[in-house]
mmCIF file of C-alpha atoms and ligand atoms in Angstrom:
data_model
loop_
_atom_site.group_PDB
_atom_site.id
_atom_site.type_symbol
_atom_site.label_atom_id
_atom_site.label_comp_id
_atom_site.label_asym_id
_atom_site.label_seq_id
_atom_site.Cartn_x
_atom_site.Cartn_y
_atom_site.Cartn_z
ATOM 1 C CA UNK A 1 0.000 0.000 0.000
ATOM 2 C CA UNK A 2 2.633 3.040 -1.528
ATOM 3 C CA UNK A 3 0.227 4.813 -3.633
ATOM 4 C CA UNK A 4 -2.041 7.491 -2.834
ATOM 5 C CA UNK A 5 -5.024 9.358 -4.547
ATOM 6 C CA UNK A 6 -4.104 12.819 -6.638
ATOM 7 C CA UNK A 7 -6.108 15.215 -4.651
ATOM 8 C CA UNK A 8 -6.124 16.205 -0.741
ATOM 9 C CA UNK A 9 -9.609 16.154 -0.999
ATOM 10 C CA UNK A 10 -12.561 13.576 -1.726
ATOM 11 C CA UNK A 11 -15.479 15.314 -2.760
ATOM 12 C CA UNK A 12 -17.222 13.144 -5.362
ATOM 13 C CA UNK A 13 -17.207 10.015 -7.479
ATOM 14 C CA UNK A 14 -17.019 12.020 -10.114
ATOM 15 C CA UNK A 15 -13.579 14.010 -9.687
ATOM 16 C CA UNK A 16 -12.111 10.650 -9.150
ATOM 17 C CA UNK A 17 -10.014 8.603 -12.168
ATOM 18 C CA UNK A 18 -11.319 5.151 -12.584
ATOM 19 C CA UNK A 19 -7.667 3.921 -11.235
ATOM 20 C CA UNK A 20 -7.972 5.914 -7.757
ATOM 21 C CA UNK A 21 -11.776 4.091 -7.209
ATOM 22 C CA UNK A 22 -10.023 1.036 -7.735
ATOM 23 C CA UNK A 23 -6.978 1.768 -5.406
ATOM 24 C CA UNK A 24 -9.409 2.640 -2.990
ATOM 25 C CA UNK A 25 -11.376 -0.610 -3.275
ATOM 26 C CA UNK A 26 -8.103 -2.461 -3.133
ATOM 27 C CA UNK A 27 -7.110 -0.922 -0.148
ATOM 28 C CA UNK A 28 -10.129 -1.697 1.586
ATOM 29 C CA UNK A 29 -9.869 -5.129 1.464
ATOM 30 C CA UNK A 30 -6.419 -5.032 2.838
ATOM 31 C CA UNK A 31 -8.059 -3.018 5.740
ATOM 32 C CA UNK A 32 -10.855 -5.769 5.963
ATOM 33 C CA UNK A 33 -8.483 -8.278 7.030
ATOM 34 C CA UNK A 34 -7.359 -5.634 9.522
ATOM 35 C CA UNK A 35 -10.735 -5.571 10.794
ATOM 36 C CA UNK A 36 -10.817 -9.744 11.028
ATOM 37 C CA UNK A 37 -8.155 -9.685 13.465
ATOM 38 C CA UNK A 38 -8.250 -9.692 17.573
ATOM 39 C CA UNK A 39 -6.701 -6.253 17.525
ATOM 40 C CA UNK A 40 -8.346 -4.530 15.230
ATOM 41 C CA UNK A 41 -6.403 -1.293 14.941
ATOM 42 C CA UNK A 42 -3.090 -0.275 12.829
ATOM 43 C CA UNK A 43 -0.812 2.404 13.834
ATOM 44 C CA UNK A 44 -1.233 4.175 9.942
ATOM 45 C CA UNK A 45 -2.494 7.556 11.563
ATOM 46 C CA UNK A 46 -0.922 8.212 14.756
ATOM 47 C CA UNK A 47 -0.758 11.697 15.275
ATOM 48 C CA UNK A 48 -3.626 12.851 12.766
ATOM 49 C CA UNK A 49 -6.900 14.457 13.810
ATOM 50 C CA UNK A 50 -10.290 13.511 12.562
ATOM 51 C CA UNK A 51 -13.091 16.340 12.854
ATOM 52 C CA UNK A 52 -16.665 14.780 12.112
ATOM 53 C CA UNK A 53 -18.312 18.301 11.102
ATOM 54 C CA UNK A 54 -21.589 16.997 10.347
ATOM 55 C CA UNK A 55 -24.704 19.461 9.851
ATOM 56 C CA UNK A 56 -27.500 16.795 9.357
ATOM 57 C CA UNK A 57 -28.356 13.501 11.018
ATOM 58 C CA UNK A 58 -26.611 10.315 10.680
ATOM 59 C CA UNK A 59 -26.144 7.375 12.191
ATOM 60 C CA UNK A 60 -24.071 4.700 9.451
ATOM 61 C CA UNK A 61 -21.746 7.338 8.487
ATOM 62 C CA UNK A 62 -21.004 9.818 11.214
ATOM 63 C CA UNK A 63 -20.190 6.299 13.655
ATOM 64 C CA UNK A 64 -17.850 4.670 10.649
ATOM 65 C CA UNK A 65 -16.215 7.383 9.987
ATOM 66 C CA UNK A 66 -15.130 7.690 13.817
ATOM 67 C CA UNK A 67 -14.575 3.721 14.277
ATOM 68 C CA UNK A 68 -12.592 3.597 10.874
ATOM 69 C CA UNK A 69 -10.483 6.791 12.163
ATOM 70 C CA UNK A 70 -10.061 5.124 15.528
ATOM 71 C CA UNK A 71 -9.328 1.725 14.003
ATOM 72 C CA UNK A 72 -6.475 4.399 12.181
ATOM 73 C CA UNK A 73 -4.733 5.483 15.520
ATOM 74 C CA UNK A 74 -6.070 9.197 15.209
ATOM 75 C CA UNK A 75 -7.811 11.243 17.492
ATOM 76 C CA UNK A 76 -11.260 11.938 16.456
ATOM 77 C CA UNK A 77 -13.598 15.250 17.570
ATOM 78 C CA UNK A 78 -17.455 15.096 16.927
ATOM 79 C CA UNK A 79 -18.919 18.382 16.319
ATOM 80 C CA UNK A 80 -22.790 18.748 17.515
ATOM 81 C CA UNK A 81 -24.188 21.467 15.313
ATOM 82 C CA UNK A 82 -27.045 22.273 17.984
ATOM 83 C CA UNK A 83 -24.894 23.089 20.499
ATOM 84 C CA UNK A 84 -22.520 24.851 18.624
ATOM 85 C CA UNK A 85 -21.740 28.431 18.032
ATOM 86 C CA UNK A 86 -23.906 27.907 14.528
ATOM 87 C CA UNK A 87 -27.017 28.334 16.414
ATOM 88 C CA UNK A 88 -25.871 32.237 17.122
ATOM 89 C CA UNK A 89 -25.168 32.620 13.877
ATOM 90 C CA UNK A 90 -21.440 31.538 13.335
ATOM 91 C CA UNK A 91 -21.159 31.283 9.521
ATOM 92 C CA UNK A 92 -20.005 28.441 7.734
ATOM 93 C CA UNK A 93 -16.790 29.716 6.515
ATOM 94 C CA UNK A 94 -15.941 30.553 10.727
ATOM 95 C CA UNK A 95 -16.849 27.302 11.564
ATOM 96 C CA UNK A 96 -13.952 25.641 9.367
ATOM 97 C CA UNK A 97 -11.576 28.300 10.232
ATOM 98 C CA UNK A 98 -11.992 27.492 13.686
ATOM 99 C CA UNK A 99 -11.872 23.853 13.474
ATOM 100 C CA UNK A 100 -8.548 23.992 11.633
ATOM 101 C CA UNK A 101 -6.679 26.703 14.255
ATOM 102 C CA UNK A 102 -6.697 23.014 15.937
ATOM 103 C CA UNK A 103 -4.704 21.862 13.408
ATOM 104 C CA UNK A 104 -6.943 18.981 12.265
ATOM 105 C CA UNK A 105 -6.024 16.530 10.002
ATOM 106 C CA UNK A 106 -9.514 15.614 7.822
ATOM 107 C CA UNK A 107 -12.360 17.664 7.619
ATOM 108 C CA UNK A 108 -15.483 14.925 7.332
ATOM 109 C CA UNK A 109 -18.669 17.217 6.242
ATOM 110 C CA UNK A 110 -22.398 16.130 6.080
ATOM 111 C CA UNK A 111 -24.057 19.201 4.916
ATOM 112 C CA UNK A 112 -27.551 20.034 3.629
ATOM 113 C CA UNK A 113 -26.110 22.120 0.714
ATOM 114 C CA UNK A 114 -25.021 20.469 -2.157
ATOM 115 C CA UNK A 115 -21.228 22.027 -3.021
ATOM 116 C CA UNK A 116 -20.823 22.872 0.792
ATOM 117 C CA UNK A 117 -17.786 20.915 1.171
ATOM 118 C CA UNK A 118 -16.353 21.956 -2.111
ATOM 119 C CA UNK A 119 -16.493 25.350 -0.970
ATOM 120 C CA UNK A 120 -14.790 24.329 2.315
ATOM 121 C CA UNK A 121 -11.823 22.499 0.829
ATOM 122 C CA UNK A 122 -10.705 25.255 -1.042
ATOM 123 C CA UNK A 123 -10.365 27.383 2.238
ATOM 124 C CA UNK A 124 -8.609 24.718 4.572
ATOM 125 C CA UNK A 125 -5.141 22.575 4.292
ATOM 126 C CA UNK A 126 -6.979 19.975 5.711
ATOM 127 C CA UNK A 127 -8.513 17.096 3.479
ATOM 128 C CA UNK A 128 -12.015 17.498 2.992
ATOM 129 C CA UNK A 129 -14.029 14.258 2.634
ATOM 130 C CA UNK A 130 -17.716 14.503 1.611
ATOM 131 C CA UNK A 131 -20.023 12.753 3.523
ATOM 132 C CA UNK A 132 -23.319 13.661 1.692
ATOM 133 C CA UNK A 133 -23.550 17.126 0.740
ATOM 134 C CA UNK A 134 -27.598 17.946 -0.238
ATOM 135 C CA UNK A 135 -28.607 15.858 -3.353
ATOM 136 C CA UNK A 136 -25.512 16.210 -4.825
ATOM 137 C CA UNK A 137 -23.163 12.437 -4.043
ATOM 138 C CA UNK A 138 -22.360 10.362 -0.953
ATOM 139 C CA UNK A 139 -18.792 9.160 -2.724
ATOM 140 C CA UNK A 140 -18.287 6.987 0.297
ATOM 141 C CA UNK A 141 -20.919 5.364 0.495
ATOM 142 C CA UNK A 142 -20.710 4.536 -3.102
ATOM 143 C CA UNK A 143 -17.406 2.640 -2.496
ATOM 144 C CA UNK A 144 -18.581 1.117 -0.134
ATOM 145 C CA UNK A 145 -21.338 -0.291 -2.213
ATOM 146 C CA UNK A 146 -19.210 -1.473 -4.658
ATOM 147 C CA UNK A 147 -16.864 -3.210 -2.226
ATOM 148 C CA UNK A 148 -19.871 -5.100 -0.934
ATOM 149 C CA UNK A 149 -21.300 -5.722 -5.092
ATOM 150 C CA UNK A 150 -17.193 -7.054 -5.662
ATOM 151 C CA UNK A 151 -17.631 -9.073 -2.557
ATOM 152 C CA UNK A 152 -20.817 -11.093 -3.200
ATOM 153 C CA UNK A 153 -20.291 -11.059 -7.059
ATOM 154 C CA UNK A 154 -16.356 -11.515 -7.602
ATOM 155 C CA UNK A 155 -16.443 -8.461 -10.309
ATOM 156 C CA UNK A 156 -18.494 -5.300 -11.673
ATOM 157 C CA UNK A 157 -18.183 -5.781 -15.617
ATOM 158 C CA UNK A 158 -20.988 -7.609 -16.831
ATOM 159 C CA UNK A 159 -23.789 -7.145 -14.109
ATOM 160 C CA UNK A 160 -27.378 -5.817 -14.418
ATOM 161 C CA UNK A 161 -27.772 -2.533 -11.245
ATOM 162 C CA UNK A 162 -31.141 -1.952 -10.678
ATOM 163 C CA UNK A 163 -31.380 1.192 -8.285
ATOM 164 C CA UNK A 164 -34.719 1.845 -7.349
ATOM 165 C CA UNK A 165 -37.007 5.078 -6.119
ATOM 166 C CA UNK A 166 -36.571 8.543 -5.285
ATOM 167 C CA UNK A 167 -33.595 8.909 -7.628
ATOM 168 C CA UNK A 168 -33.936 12.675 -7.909
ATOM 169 C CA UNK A 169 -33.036 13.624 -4.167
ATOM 170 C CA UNK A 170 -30.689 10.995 -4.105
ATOM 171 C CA UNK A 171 -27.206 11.697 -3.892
ATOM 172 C CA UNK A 172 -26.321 7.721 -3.112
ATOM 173 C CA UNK A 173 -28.011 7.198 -6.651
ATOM 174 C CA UNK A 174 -25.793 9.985 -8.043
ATOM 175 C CA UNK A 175 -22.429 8.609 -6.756
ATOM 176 C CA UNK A 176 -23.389 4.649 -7.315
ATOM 177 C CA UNK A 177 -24.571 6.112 -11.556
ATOM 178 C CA UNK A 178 -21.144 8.045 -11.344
ATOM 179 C CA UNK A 179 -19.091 4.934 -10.151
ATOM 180 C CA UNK A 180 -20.885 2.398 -11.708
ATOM 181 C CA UNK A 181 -20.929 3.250 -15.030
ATOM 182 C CA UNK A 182 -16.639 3.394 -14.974
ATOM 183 C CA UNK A 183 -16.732 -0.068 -14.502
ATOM 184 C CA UNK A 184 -18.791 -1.470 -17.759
ATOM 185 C CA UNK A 185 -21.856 -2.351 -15.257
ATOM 186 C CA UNK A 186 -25.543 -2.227 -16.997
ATOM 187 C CA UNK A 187 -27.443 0.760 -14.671
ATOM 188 C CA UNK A 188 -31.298 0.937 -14.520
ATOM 189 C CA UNK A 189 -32.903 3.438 -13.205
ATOM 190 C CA UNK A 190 -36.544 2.715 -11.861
ATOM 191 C CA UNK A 191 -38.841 4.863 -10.022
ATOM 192 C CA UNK A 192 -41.939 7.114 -10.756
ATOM 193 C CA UNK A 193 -41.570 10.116 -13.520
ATOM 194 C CA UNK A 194 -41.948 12.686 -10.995
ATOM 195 C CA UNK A 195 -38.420 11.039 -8.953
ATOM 196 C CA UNK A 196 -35.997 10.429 -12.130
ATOM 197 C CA UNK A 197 -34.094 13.670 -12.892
ATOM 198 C CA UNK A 198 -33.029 14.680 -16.187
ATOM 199 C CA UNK A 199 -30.800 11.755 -17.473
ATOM 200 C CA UNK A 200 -28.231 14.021 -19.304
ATOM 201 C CA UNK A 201 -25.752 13.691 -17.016
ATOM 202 C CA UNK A 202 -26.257 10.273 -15.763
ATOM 203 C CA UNK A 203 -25.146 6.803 -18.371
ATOM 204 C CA UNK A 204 -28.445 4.852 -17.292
ATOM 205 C CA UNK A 205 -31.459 3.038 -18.386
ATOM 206 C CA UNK A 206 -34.916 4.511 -17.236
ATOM 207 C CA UNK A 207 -37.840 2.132 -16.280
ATOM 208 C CA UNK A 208 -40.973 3.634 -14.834
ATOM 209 C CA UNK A 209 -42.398 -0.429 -14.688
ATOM 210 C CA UNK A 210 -40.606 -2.043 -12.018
ATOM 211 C CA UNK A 211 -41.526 -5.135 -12.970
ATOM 212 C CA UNK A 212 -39.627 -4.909 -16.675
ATOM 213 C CA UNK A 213 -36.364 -2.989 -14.749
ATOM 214 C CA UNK A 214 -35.926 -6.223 -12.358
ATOM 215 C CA UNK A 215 -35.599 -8.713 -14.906
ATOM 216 C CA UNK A 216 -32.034 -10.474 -15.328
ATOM 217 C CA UNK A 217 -31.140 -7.639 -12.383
ATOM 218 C CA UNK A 218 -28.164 -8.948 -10.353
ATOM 219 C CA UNK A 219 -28.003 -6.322 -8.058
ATOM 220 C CA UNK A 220 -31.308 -4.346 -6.531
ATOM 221 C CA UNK A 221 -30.448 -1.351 -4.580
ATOM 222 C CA UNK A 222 -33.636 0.395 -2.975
ATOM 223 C CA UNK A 223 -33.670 3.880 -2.106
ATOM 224 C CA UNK A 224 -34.854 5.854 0.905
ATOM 225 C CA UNK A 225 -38.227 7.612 0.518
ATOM 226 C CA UNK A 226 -37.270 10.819 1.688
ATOM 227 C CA UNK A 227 -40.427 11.162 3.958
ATOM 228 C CA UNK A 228 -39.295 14.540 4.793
ATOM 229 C CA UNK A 229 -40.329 15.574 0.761
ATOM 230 C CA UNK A 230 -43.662 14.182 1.134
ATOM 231 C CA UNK A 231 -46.522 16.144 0.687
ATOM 232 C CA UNK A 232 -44.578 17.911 -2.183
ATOM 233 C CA UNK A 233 -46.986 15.685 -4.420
ATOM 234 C CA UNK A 234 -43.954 13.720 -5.839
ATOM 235 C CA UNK A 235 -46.636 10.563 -5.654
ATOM 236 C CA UNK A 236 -49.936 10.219 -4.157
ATOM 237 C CA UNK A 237 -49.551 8.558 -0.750
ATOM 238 C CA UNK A 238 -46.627 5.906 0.585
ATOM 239 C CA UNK A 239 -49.375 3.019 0.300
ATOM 240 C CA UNK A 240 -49.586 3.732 -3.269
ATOM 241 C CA UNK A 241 -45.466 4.380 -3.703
ATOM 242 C CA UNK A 242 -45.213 0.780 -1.797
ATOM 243 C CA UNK A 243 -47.495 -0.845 -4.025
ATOM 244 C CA UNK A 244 -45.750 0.157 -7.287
ATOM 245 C CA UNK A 245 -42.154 0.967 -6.370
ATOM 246 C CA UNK A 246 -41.696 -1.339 -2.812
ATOM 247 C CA UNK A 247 -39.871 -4.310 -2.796
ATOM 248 C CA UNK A 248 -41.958 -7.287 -1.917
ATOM 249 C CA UNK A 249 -41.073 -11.383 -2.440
ATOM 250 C CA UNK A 250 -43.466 -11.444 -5.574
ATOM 251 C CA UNK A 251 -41.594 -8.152 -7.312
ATOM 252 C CA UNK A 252 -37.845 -9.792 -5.940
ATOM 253 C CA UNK A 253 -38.646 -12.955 -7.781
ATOM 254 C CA UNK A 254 -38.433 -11.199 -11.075
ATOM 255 C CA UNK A 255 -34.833 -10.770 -10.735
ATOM 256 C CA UNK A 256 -32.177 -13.293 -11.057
ATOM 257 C CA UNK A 257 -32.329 -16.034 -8.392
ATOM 258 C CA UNK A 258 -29.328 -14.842 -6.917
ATOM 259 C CA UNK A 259 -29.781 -10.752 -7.125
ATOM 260 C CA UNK A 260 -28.662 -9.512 -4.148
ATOM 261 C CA UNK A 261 -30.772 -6.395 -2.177
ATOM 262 C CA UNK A 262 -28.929 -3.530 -0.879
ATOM 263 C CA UNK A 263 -30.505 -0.678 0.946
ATOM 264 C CA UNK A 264 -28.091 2.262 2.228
ATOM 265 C CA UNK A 265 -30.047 2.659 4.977
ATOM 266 C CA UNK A 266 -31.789 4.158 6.794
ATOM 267 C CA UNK A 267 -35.364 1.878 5.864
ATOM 268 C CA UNK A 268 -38.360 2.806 5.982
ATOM 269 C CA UNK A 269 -39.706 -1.055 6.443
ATOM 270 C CA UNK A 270 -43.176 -1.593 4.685
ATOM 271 C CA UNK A 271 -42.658 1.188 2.225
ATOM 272 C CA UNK A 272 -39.637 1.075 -0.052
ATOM 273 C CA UNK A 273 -38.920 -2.660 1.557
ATOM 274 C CA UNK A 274 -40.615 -5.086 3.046
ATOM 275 C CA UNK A 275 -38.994 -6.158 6.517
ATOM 276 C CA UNK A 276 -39.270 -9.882 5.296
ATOM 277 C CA UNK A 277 -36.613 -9.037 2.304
ATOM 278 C CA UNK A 278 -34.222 -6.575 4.204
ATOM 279 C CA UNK A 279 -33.779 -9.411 7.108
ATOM 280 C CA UNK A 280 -33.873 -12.603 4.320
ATOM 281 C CA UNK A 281 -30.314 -14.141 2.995
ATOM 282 C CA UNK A 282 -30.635 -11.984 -0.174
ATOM 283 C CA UNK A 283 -30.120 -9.047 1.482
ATOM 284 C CA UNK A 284 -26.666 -7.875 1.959
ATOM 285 C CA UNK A 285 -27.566 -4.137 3.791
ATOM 286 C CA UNK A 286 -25.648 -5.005 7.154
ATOM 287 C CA UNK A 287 -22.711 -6.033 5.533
ATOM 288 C CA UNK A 288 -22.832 -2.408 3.209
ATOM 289 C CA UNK A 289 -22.513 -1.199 6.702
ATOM 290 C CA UNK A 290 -19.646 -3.175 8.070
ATOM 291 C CA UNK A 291 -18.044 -2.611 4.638
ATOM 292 C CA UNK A 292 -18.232 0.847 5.078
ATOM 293 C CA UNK A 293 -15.692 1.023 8.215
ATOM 294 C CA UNK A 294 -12.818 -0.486 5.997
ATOM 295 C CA UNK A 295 -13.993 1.721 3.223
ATOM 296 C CA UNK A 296 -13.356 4.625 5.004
ATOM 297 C CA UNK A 297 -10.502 3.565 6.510
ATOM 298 C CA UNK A 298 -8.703 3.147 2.878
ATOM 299 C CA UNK A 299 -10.010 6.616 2.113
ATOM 300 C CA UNK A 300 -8.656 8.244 4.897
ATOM 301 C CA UNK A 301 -4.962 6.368 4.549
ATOM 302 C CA UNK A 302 -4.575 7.055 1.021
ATOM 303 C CA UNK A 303 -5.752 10.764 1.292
ATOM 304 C CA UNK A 304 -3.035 10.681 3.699
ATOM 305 C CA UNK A 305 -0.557 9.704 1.094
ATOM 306 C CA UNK A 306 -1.214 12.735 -1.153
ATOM 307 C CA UNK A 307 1.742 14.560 -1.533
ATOM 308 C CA UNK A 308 1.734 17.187 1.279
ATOM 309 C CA UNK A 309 -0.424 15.771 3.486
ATOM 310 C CA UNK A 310 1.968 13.101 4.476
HETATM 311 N N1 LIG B 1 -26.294 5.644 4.329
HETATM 312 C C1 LIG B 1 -26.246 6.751 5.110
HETATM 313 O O1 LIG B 1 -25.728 7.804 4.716
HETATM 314 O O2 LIG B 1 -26.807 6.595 6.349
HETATM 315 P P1 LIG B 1 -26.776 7.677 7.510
HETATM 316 O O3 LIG B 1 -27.635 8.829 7.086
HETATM 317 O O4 LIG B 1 -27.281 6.977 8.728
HETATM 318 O O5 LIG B 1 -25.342 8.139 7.663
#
């Protein structure tokens, strides 16, 4: 493990070459093993200083990023946004200056505006990793669903993605479309009209019939209905959204017999999933989640390695 990725920063899928995604995904299997071990925890970051700046909930990423950073040897800070200085009106831009008078290490930003953390890493040393910025991309979380799609299926090239639902506020659809699609990887999109953006940008398939988008589908990633966008008349009522777009046993069995179902979480059971699928053997959404420590681990190491930040 010598090489490192070509920018301090990891802000998207999409400023990544297709070489660095794979580095990354290499690395995290070395840190898997890491992670297999009684002592779980290499010295590859002693000294460095993890800030978890994160202005909307979370519970998968905010806690890997701080177990993958411990597992690293750094010292991590959490920053609570409602009992910070933002409440009295601290701007953004004081906020990060702050932080890095500490001298921190990695900047790891949740923020409800999509660019946010672009904006930050051009006005800190410190490496700026994206941790879901608006509807924009969720670049980790993205590698770490392609670790766990490598892992069950032994290879990308070749295999039928069906991501389905609210596609539109989705930036885990944007990064998985963005990293996907490097990797010669067929990419359906299902969902109603009202939830599929404008597909200029993205190299996918659109099906507004989920039955004809899970056929031959090898991989079924369900989205989260973003219940905090209902009543914005994107589709009548959840009971009708579950009925078309849910995953049930009777819409799974159109896909291959051996389609695995990934969720990046969190569920809302009974609507986009039933709670029989997301706890059967075909689903794989717990190990996304243990996948996602080693993930970030490699991300963290080999933004380490960029020149400078070493
Ligand atoms: N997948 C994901 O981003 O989950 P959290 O919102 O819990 O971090």
């Amino acid at each position: 493990m010598h090489q490192g990725l070509k920018k301090k920063d990891l802000l998207g899928i999409k400023e990544l070459a297709t070489e660095e995604i794979s580095l990354i995904l290499d690395t995290a299997s070395s840190f898997k093993e890491v992670l297999g071990r009684d002592i779980k925890k290499v010295p590859a970051l002693r000294g460095k200083t993890v800030f978890n700046l994160f202005f909307e909930p979370s519970t998968r990423t905010k806690t890997s990023f701080e177990l993958a950073a411990k597992r690293l040897s750094t010292d991590v800070m959490n920053f609570s946004v409602p009992t910070s200085s933002v409440v009295k009106g601290e701007c953004l831009i004081d906020t990060i200056k702050t932080i890095e008078a500490y001298g921190v290490d990695f900047v790891v930003m949740r923020h409800y505006s999509s660019g946010a953390p672009h904006f930050i890493s051009r006005h800190v040393d410190a490496s700026v990793i994206n941790a879901g910025d608006g509807i924009n991309e969720h670049p980790t979380q993205a590698l770490l669903d392609a670790f766990t799609i490598l892992e069950k299926k032994g290879g990308l090239s070749g295999l039928t993605i069906a991501i389905v639902g609210d596609i539109l506020h989705s930036r885990v659809a944007k990064s998985n479309i963005y990293l996907l699609s490097r990797f010669d990887t067929h990419v359906r999109l299902i969902g109603p009209p009202t939830l599929i953006p404008d597909l200029r940008d993205y190299p996918a398939e659109v099906f507004y019939d989920i039955h004809e988008g899970l056929k031959d589908a090898d991989v079924i990633m369900m989205l989260r209905i973003q219940m905090e966008r209902q009543g914005k008349g994107f589709f009548p009522s959840t009971l009708e959204y579950s009925k078309y777009w849910g995953l049930d046993p009777q819409k799974l069995d159109i896909a291959k017999r051996d389609a695995i179902v990934m969720h990046p979480g969190p569920m809302n059971r009974g609507i986009e999933i039933a709670s029989d699928i997301a706890d059967s053997s075909r689903s794989v959404i717990l190990e996304q989640v243990t996948n996602g420590i080693a993930v970030r681990m490699a991300v963290m190491y080999l933004l380490s390695r960029v020149k400078g930040n070493g």
